[in-house]
mmCIF file of C-alpha atoms and ligand atoms in Angstrom:
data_model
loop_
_atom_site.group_PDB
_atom_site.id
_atom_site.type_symbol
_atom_site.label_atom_id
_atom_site.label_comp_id
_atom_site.label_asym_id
_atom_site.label_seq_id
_atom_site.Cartn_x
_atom_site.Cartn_y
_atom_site.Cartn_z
ATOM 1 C CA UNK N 1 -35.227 21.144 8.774
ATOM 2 C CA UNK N 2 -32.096 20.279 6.121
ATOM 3 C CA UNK N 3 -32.198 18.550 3.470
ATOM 4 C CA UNK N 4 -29.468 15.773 3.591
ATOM 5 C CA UNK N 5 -27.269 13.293 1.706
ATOM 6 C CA UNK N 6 -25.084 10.789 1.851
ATOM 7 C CA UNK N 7 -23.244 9.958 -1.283
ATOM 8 C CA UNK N 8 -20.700 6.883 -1.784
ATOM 9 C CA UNK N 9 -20.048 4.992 -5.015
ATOM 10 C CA UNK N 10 -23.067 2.925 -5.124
ATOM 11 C CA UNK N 11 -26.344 5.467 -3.816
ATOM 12 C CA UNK N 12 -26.672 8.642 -2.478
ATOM 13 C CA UNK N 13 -28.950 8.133 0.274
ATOM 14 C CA UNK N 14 -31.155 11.447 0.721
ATOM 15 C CA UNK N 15 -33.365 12.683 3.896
ATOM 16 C CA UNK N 16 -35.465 15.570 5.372
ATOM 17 C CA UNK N 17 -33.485 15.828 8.640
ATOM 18 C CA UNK N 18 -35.615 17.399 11.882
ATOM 19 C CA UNK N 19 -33.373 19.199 14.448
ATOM 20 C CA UNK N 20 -34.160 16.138 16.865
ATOM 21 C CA UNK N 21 -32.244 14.141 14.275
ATOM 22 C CA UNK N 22 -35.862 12.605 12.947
ATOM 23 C CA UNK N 23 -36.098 11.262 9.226
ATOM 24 C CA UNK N 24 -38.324 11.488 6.915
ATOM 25 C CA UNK N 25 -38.653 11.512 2.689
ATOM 26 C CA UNK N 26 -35.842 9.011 3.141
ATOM 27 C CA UNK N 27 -34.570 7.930 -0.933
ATOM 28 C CA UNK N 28 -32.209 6.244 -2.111
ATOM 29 C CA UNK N 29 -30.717 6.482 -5.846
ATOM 30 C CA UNK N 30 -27.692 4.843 -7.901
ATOM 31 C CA UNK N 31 -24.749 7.078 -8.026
ATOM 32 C CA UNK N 32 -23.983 8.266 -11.190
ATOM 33 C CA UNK N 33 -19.947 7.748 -11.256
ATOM 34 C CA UNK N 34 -19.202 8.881 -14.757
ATOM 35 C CA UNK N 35 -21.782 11.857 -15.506
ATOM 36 C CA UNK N 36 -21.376 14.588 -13.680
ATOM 37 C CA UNK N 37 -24.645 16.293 -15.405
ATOM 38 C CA UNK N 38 -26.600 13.228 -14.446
ATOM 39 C CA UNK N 39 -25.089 13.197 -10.581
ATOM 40 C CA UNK N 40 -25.768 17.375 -10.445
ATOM 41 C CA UNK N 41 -29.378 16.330 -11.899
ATOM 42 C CA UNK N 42 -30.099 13.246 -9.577
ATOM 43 C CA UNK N 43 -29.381 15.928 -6.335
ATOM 44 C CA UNK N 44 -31.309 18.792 -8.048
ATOM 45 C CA UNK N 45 -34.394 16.549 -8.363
ATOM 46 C CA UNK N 46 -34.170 14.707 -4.635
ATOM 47 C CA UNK N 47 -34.270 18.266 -3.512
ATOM 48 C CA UNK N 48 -36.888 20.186 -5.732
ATOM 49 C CA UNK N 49 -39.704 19.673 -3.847
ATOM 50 C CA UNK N 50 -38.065 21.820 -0.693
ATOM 51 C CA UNK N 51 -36.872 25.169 -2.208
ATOM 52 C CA UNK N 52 -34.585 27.415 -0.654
ATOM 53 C CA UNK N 53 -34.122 24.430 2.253
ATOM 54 C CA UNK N 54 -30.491 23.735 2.667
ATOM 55 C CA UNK N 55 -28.550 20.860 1.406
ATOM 56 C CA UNK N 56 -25.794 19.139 3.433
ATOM 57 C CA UNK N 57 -24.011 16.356 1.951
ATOM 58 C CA UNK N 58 -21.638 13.487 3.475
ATOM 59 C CA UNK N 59 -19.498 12.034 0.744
ATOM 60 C CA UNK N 60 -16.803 9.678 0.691
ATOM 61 C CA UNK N 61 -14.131 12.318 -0.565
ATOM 62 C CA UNK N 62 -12.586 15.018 0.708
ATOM 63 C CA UNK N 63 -13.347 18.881 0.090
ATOM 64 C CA UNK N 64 -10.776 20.858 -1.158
ATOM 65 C CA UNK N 65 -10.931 24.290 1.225
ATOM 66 C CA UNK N 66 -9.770 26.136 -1.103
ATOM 67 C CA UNK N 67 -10.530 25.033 -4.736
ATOM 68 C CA UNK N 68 -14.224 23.600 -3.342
ATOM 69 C CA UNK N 69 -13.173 20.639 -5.592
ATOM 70 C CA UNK N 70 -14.173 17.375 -4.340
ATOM 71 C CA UNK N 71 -11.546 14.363 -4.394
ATOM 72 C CA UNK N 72 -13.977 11.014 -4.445
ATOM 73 C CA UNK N 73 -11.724 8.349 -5.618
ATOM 74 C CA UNK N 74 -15.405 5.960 -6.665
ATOM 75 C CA UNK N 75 -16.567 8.846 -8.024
ATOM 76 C CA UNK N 76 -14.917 10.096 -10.959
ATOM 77 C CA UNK N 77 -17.149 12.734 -12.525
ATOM 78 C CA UNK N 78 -16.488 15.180 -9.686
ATOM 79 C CA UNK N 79 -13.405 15.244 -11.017
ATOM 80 C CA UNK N 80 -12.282 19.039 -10.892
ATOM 81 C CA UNK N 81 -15.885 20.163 -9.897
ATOM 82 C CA UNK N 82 -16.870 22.633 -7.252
ATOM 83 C CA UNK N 83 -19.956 20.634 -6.081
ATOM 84 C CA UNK N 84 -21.202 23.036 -3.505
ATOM 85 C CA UNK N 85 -20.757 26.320 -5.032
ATOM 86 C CA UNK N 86 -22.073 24.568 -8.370
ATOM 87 C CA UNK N 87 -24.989 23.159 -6.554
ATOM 88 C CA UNK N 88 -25.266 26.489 -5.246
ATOM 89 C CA UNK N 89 -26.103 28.284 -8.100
ATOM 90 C CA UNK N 90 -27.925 25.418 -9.707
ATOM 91 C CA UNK N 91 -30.507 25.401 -6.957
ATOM 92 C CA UNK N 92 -30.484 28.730 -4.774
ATOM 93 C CA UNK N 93 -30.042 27.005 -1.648
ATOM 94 C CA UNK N 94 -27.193 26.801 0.800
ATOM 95 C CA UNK N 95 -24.714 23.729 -0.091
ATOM 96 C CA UNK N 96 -22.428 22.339 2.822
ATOM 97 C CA UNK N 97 -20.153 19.320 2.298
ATOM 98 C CA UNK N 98 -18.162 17.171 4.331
ATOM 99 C CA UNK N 99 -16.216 14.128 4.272
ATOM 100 C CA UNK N 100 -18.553 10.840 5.710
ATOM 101 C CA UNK N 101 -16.041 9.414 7.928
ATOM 102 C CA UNK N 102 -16.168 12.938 9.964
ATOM 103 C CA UNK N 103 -19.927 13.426 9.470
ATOM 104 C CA UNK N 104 -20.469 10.171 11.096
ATOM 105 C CA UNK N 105 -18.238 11.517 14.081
ATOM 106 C CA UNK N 106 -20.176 14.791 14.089
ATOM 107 C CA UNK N 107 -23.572 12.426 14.187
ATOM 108 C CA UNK N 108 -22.302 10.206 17.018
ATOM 109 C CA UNK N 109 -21.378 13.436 19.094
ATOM 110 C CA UNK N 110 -24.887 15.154 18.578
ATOM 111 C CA UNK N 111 -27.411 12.479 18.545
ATOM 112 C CA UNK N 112 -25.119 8.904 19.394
ATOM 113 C CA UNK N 113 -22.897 7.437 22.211
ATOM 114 C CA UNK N 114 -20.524 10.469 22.033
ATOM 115 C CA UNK N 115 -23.585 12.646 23.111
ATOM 116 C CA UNK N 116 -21.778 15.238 25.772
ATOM 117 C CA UNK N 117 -17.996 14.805 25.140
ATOM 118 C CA UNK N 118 -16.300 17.731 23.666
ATOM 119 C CA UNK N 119 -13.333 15.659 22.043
ATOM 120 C CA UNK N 120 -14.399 12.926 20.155
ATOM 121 C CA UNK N 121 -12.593 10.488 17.360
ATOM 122 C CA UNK N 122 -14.869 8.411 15.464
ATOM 123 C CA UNK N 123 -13.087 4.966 14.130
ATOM 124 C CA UNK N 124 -14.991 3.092 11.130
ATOM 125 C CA UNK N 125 -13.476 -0.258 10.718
ATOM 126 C CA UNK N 126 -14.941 -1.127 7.453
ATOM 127 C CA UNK N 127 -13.054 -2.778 4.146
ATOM 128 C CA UNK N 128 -10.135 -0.264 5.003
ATOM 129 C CA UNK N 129 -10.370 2.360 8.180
ATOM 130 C CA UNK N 130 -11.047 5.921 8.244
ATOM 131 C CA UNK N 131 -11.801 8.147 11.277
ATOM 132 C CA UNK N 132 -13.125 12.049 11.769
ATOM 133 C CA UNK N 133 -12.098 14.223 14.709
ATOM 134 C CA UNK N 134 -15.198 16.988 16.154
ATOM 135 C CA UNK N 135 -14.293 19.642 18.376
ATOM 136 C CA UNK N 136 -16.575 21.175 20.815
ATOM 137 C CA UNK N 137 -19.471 19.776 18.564
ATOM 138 C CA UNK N 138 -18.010 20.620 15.243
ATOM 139 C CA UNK N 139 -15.552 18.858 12.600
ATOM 140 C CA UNK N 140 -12.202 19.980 12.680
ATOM 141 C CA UNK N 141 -11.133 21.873 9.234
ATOM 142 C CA UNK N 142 -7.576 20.266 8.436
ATOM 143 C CA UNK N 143 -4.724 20.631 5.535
ATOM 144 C CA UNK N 144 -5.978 20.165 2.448
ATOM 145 C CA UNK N 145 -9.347 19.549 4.138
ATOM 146 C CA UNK N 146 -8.462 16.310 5.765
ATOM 147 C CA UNK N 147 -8.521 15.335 9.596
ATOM 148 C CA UNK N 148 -8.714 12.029 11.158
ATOM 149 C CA UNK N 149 -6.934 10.003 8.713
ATOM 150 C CA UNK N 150 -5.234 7.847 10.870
ATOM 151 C CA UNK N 151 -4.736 5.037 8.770
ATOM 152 C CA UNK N 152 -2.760 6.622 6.003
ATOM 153 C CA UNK N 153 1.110 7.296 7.099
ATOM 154 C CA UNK N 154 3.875 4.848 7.024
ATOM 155 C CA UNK N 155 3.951 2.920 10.263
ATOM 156 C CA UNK N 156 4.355 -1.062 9.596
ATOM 157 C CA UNK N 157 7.712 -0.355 8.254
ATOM 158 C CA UNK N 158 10.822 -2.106 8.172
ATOM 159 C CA UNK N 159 13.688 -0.688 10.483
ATOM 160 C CA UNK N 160 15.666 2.081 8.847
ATOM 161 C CA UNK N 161 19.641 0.919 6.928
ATOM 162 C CA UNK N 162 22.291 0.761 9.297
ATOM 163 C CA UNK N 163 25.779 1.006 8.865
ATOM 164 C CA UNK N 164 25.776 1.555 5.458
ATOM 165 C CA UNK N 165 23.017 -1.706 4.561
ATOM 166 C CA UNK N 166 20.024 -1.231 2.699
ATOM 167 C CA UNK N 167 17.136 -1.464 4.200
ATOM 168 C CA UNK N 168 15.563 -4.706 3.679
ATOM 169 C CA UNK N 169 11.805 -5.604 3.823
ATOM 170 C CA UNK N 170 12.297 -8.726 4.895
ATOM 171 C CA UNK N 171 13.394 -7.520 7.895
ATOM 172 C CA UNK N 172 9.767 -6.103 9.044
ATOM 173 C CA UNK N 173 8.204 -7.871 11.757
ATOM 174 C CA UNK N 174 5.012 -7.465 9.658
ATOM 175 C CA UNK N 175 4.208 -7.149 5.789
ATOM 176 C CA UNK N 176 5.030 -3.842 4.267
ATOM 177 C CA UNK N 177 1.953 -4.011 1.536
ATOM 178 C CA UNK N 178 1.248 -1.240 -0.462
ATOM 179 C CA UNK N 179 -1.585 0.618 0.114
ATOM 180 C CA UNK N 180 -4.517 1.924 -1.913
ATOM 181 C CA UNK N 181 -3.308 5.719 -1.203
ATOM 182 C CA UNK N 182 0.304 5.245 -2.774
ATOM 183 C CA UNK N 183 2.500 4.783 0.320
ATOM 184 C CA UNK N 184 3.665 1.579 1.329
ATOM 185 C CA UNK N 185 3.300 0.503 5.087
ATOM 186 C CA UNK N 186 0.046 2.409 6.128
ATOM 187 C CA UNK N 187 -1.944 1.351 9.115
ATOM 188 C CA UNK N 188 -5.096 0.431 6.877
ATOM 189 C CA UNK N 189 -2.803 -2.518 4.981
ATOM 190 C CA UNK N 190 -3.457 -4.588 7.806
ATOM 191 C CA UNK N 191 -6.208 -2.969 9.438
ATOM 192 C CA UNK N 192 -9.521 -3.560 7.919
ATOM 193 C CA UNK N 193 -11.285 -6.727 7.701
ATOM 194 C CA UNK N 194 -10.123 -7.553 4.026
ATOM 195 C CA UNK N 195 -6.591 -6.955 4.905
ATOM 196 C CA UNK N 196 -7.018 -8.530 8.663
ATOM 197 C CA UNK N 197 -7.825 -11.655 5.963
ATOM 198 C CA UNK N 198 -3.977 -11.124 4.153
ATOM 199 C CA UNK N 199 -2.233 -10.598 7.143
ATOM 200 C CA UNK N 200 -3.589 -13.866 8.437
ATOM 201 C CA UNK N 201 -2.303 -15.460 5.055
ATOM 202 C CA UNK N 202 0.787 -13.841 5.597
ATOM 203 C CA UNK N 203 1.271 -14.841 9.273
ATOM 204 C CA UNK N 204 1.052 -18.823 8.457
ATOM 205 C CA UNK N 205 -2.974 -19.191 8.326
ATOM 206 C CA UNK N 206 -5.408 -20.306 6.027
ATOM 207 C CA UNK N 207 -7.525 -18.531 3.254
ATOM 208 C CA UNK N 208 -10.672 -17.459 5.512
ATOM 209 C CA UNK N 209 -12.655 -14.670 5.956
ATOM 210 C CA UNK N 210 -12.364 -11.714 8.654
ATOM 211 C CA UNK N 211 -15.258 -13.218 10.375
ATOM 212 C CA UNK N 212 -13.927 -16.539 10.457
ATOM 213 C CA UNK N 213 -10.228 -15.620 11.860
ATOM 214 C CA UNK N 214 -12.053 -13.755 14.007
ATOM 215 C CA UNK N 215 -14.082 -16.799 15.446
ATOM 216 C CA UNK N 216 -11.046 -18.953 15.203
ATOM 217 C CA UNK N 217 -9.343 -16.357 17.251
ATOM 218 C CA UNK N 218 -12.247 -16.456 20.235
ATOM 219 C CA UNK N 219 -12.546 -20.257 20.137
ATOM 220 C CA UNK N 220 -8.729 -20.279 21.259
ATOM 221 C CA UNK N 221 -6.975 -21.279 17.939
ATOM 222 C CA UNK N 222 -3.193 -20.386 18.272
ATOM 223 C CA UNK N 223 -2.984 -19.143 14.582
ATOM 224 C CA UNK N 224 -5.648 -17.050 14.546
ATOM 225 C CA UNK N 225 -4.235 -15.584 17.948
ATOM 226 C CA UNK N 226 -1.165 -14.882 16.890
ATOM 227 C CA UNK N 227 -2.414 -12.783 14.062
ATOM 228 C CA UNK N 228 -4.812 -10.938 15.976
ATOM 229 C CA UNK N 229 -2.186 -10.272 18.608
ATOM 230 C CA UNK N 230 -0.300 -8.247 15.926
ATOM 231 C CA UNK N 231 -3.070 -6.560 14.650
ATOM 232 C CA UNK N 232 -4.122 -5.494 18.182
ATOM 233 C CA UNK N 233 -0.958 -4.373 18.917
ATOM 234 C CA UNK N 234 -0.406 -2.318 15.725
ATOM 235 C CA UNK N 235 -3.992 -0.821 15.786
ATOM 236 C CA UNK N 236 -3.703 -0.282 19.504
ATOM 237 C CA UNK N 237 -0.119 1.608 19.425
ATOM 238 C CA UNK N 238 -1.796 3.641 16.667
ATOM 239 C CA UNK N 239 -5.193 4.812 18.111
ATOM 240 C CA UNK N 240 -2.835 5.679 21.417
ATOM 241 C CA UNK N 241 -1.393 8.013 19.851
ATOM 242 C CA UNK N 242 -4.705 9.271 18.397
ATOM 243 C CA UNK N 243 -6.144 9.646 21.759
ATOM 244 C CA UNK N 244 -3.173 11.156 23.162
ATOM 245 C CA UNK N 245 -2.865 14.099 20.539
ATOM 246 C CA UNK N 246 -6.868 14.449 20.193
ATOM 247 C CA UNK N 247 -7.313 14.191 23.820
ATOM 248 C CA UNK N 248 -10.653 12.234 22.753
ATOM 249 C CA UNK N 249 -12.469 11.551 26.019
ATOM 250 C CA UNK N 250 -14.495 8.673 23.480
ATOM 251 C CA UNK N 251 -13.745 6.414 20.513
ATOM 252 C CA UNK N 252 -17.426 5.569 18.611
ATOM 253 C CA UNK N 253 -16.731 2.468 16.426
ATOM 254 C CA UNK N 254 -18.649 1.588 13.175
ATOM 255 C CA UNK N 255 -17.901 -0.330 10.476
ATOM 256 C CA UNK N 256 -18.399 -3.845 9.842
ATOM 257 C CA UNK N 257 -15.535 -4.856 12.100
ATOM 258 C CA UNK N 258 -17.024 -2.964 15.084
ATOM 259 C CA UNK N 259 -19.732 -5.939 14.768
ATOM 260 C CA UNK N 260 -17.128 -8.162 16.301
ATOM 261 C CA UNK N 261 -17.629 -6.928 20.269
ATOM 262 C CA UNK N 262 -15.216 -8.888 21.521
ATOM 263 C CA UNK N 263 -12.697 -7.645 19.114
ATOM 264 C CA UNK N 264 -13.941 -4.111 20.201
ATOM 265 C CA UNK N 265 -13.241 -4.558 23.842
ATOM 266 C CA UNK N 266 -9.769 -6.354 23.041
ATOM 267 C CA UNK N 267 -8.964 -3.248 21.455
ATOM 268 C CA UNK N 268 -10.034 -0.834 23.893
ATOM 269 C CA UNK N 269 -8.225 -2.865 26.426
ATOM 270 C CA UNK N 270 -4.819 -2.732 24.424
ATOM 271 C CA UNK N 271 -5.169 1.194 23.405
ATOM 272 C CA UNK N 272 -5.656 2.230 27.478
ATOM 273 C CA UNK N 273 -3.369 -0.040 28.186
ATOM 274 C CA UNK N 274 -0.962 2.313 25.886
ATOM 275 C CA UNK N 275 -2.126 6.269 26.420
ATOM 276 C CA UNK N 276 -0.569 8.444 28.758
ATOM 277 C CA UNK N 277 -3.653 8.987 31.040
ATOM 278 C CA UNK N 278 -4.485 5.460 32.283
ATOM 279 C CA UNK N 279 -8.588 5.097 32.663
ATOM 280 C CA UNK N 280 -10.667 2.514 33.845
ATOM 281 C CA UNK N 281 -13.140 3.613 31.370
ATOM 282 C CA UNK N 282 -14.016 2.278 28.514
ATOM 283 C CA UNK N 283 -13.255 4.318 24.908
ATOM 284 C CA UNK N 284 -14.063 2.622 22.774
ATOM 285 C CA UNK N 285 -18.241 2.343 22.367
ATOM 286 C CA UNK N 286 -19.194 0.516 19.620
ATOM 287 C CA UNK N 287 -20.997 3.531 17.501
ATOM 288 C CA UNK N 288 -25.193 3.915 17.755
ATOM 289 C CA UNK N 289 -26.184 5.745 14.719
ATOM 290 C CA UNK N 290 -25.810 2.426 12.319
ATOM 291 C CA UNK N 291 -26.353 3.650 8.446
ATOM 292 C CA UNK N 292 -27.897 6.746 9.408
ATOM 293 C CA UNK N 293 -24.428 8.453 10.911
ATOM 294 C CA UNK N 294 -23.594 10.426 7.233
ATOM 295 C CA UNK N 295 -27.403 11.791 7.026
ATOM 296 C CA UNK N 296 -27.388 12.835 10.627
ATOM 297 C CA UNK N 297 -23.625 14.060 10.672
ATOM 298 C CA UNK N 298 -24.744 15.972 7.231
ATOM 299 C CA UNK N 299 -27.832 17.706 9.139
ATOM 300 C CA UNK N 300 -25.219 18.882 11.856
ATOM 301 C CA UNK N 301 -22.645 20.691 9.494
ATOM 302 C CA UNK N 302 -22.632 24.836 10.102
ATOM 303 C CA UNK N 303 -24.156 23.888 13.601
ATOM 304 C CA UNK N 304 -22.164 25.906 16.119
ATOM 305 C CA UNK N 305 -22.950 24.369 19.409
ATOM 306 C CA UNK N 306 -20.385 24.582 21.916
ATOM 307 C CA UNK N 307 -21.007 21.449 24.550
ATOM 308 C CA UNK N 308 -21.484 23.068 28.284
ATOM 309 C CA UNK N 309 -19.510 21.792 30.769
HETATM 310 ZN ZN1 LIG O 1 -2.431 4.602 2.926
#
């Protein structure tokens, strides 16, 4: 068994994982943002009663591979702290960490709808999007410890200056926001549900929620259609090239936008509509592992299982 948890800016959720991905113990405690003694402390005490068990841990940060420093934008006390080696020492027991958007790819392609593929790129379409890329049953290491960011690179951007004319925002075809990572243009300004909600504002519609455009849109309204048909087609042209470069043979969804099925399928439809190997199978499988994707993914870090053919 490992000891697991899954740590975001509200609670760390903590398990006893079973290699058949059972769950037991199962806590749940605030996150202490601003105390890194009291967030050490709060782990040390979920996993007291196990000695010598290891402890994996999803977070929503990133790793540094080579400092071990964890980058957690909601939680600031990790702020230049090498959690695992720290947690290490602190406790005597084996510390593995990982990123939660990848752990809940790593879960989906051990225990969830991903189950038997060996190239797999999980999509969470949440508040903003994320993703994780597993190999051959394991998370692929990237630069500076990130993989599968797919929303973060300039891509809704206006057309480069030509003959000697500034380039000119106003000449975008789409809204070049600003985006929570410091580059302007990323896919995740329009792609998640809050900003699926500004670039319906933006395209001529009214203040509503993502679930309510997204209604509108299935009951036929033109306005809502014409912003979905840009978001499709931007989130489409993007996970194309995804698949193409991945060679993902699957696409588990999760996230509160992956609620919307029919949204789903549109989506699917568009993105194998766009890849270079045209299939009349789906890839896009709304994810199975719900909320307990990071505890699962967690239990599956250091796992070295190479998927048979
Ligand atoms: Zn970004």
């Amino acid at each position: 068994m490992i000891l697991c948890a899954d740590i975001g800016g509200s609670f760390i959720d903590f398990a006893v994982v079973h290699p058949d991905g059972r769950t037991d113990h199962r806590r749940a405690v605030p996150t202490p943002l601003d105390d890194a003694p009291a967030f050490i402390g709060a782990l040390v005490a979920l996993c007291a009663p196990w000695p010598g068990v290891p402890l994996h841990i999803a977070i929503a940060g990133v790793e540094c591979p080579d400092t071990g420093i964890i980058r957690a934008a909601n939680i600031p006390c990790l702020q230049s702290l090498p959690l695992a080696a720290h947690l290490q020492r602190e406790t005597g027991r084996v510390v593995r960490i990982a990123n939660d958007a990848d752990c809940f790819a790593l879960a989906e392609a051990h225990f969830g709808v991903a189950k038997g593929h060996r190239n797999v790129f999980g999509v969470i379409l949440g508040t903003g999007i994320g993703g994780g890329f597993v190999l051959d049953g394991r998370i692929v290491p990237g630069l500076g410890g990130v993989t599968g960011e797919w929303g973060h690179a300039p891509v809704v951007i206006p057309p480069p200056a030509l003959h000697g004319q500034d380039a000119d925002s106003t000449q975008s075809l789409v809204p070049l926001f600003r985006c929570g990572c410091g580059i302007s243009g990323c896919l995740d300004t329009i792609a998640g549900a809050r900003a699926l909600e500004r670039l319906h504002l933006w395209a001529g519609g009214a203040p509503q929620t993502s679930r309510a455009i997204l209604e509108s849109w299935q009951a036929g309204d033109p306005q809502a259609g014409r912003t979905l048909a840009i978001w499709l087609s931007y989130m489409a042209a993007g996970l194309a090239h995804v698949i193409n470069v991945t060679g993902s043979t699957i696409v588990p969804v999760a996230g509160g936008l992956s609620n919307a099925h029919a949204l789903i399928d549109a989506l699917d439809e568009a993105v194998r509509a766009r890849i270079l190997t045209p299939t009349a199978t789906p890839l896009l499988r709304r994810a199975a592992l719900g909320a307990d994707a990071g505890l699962l993914g967690a239990a599956c870090l250091g796992l070295d299982i190479r998927i048979q053919d």
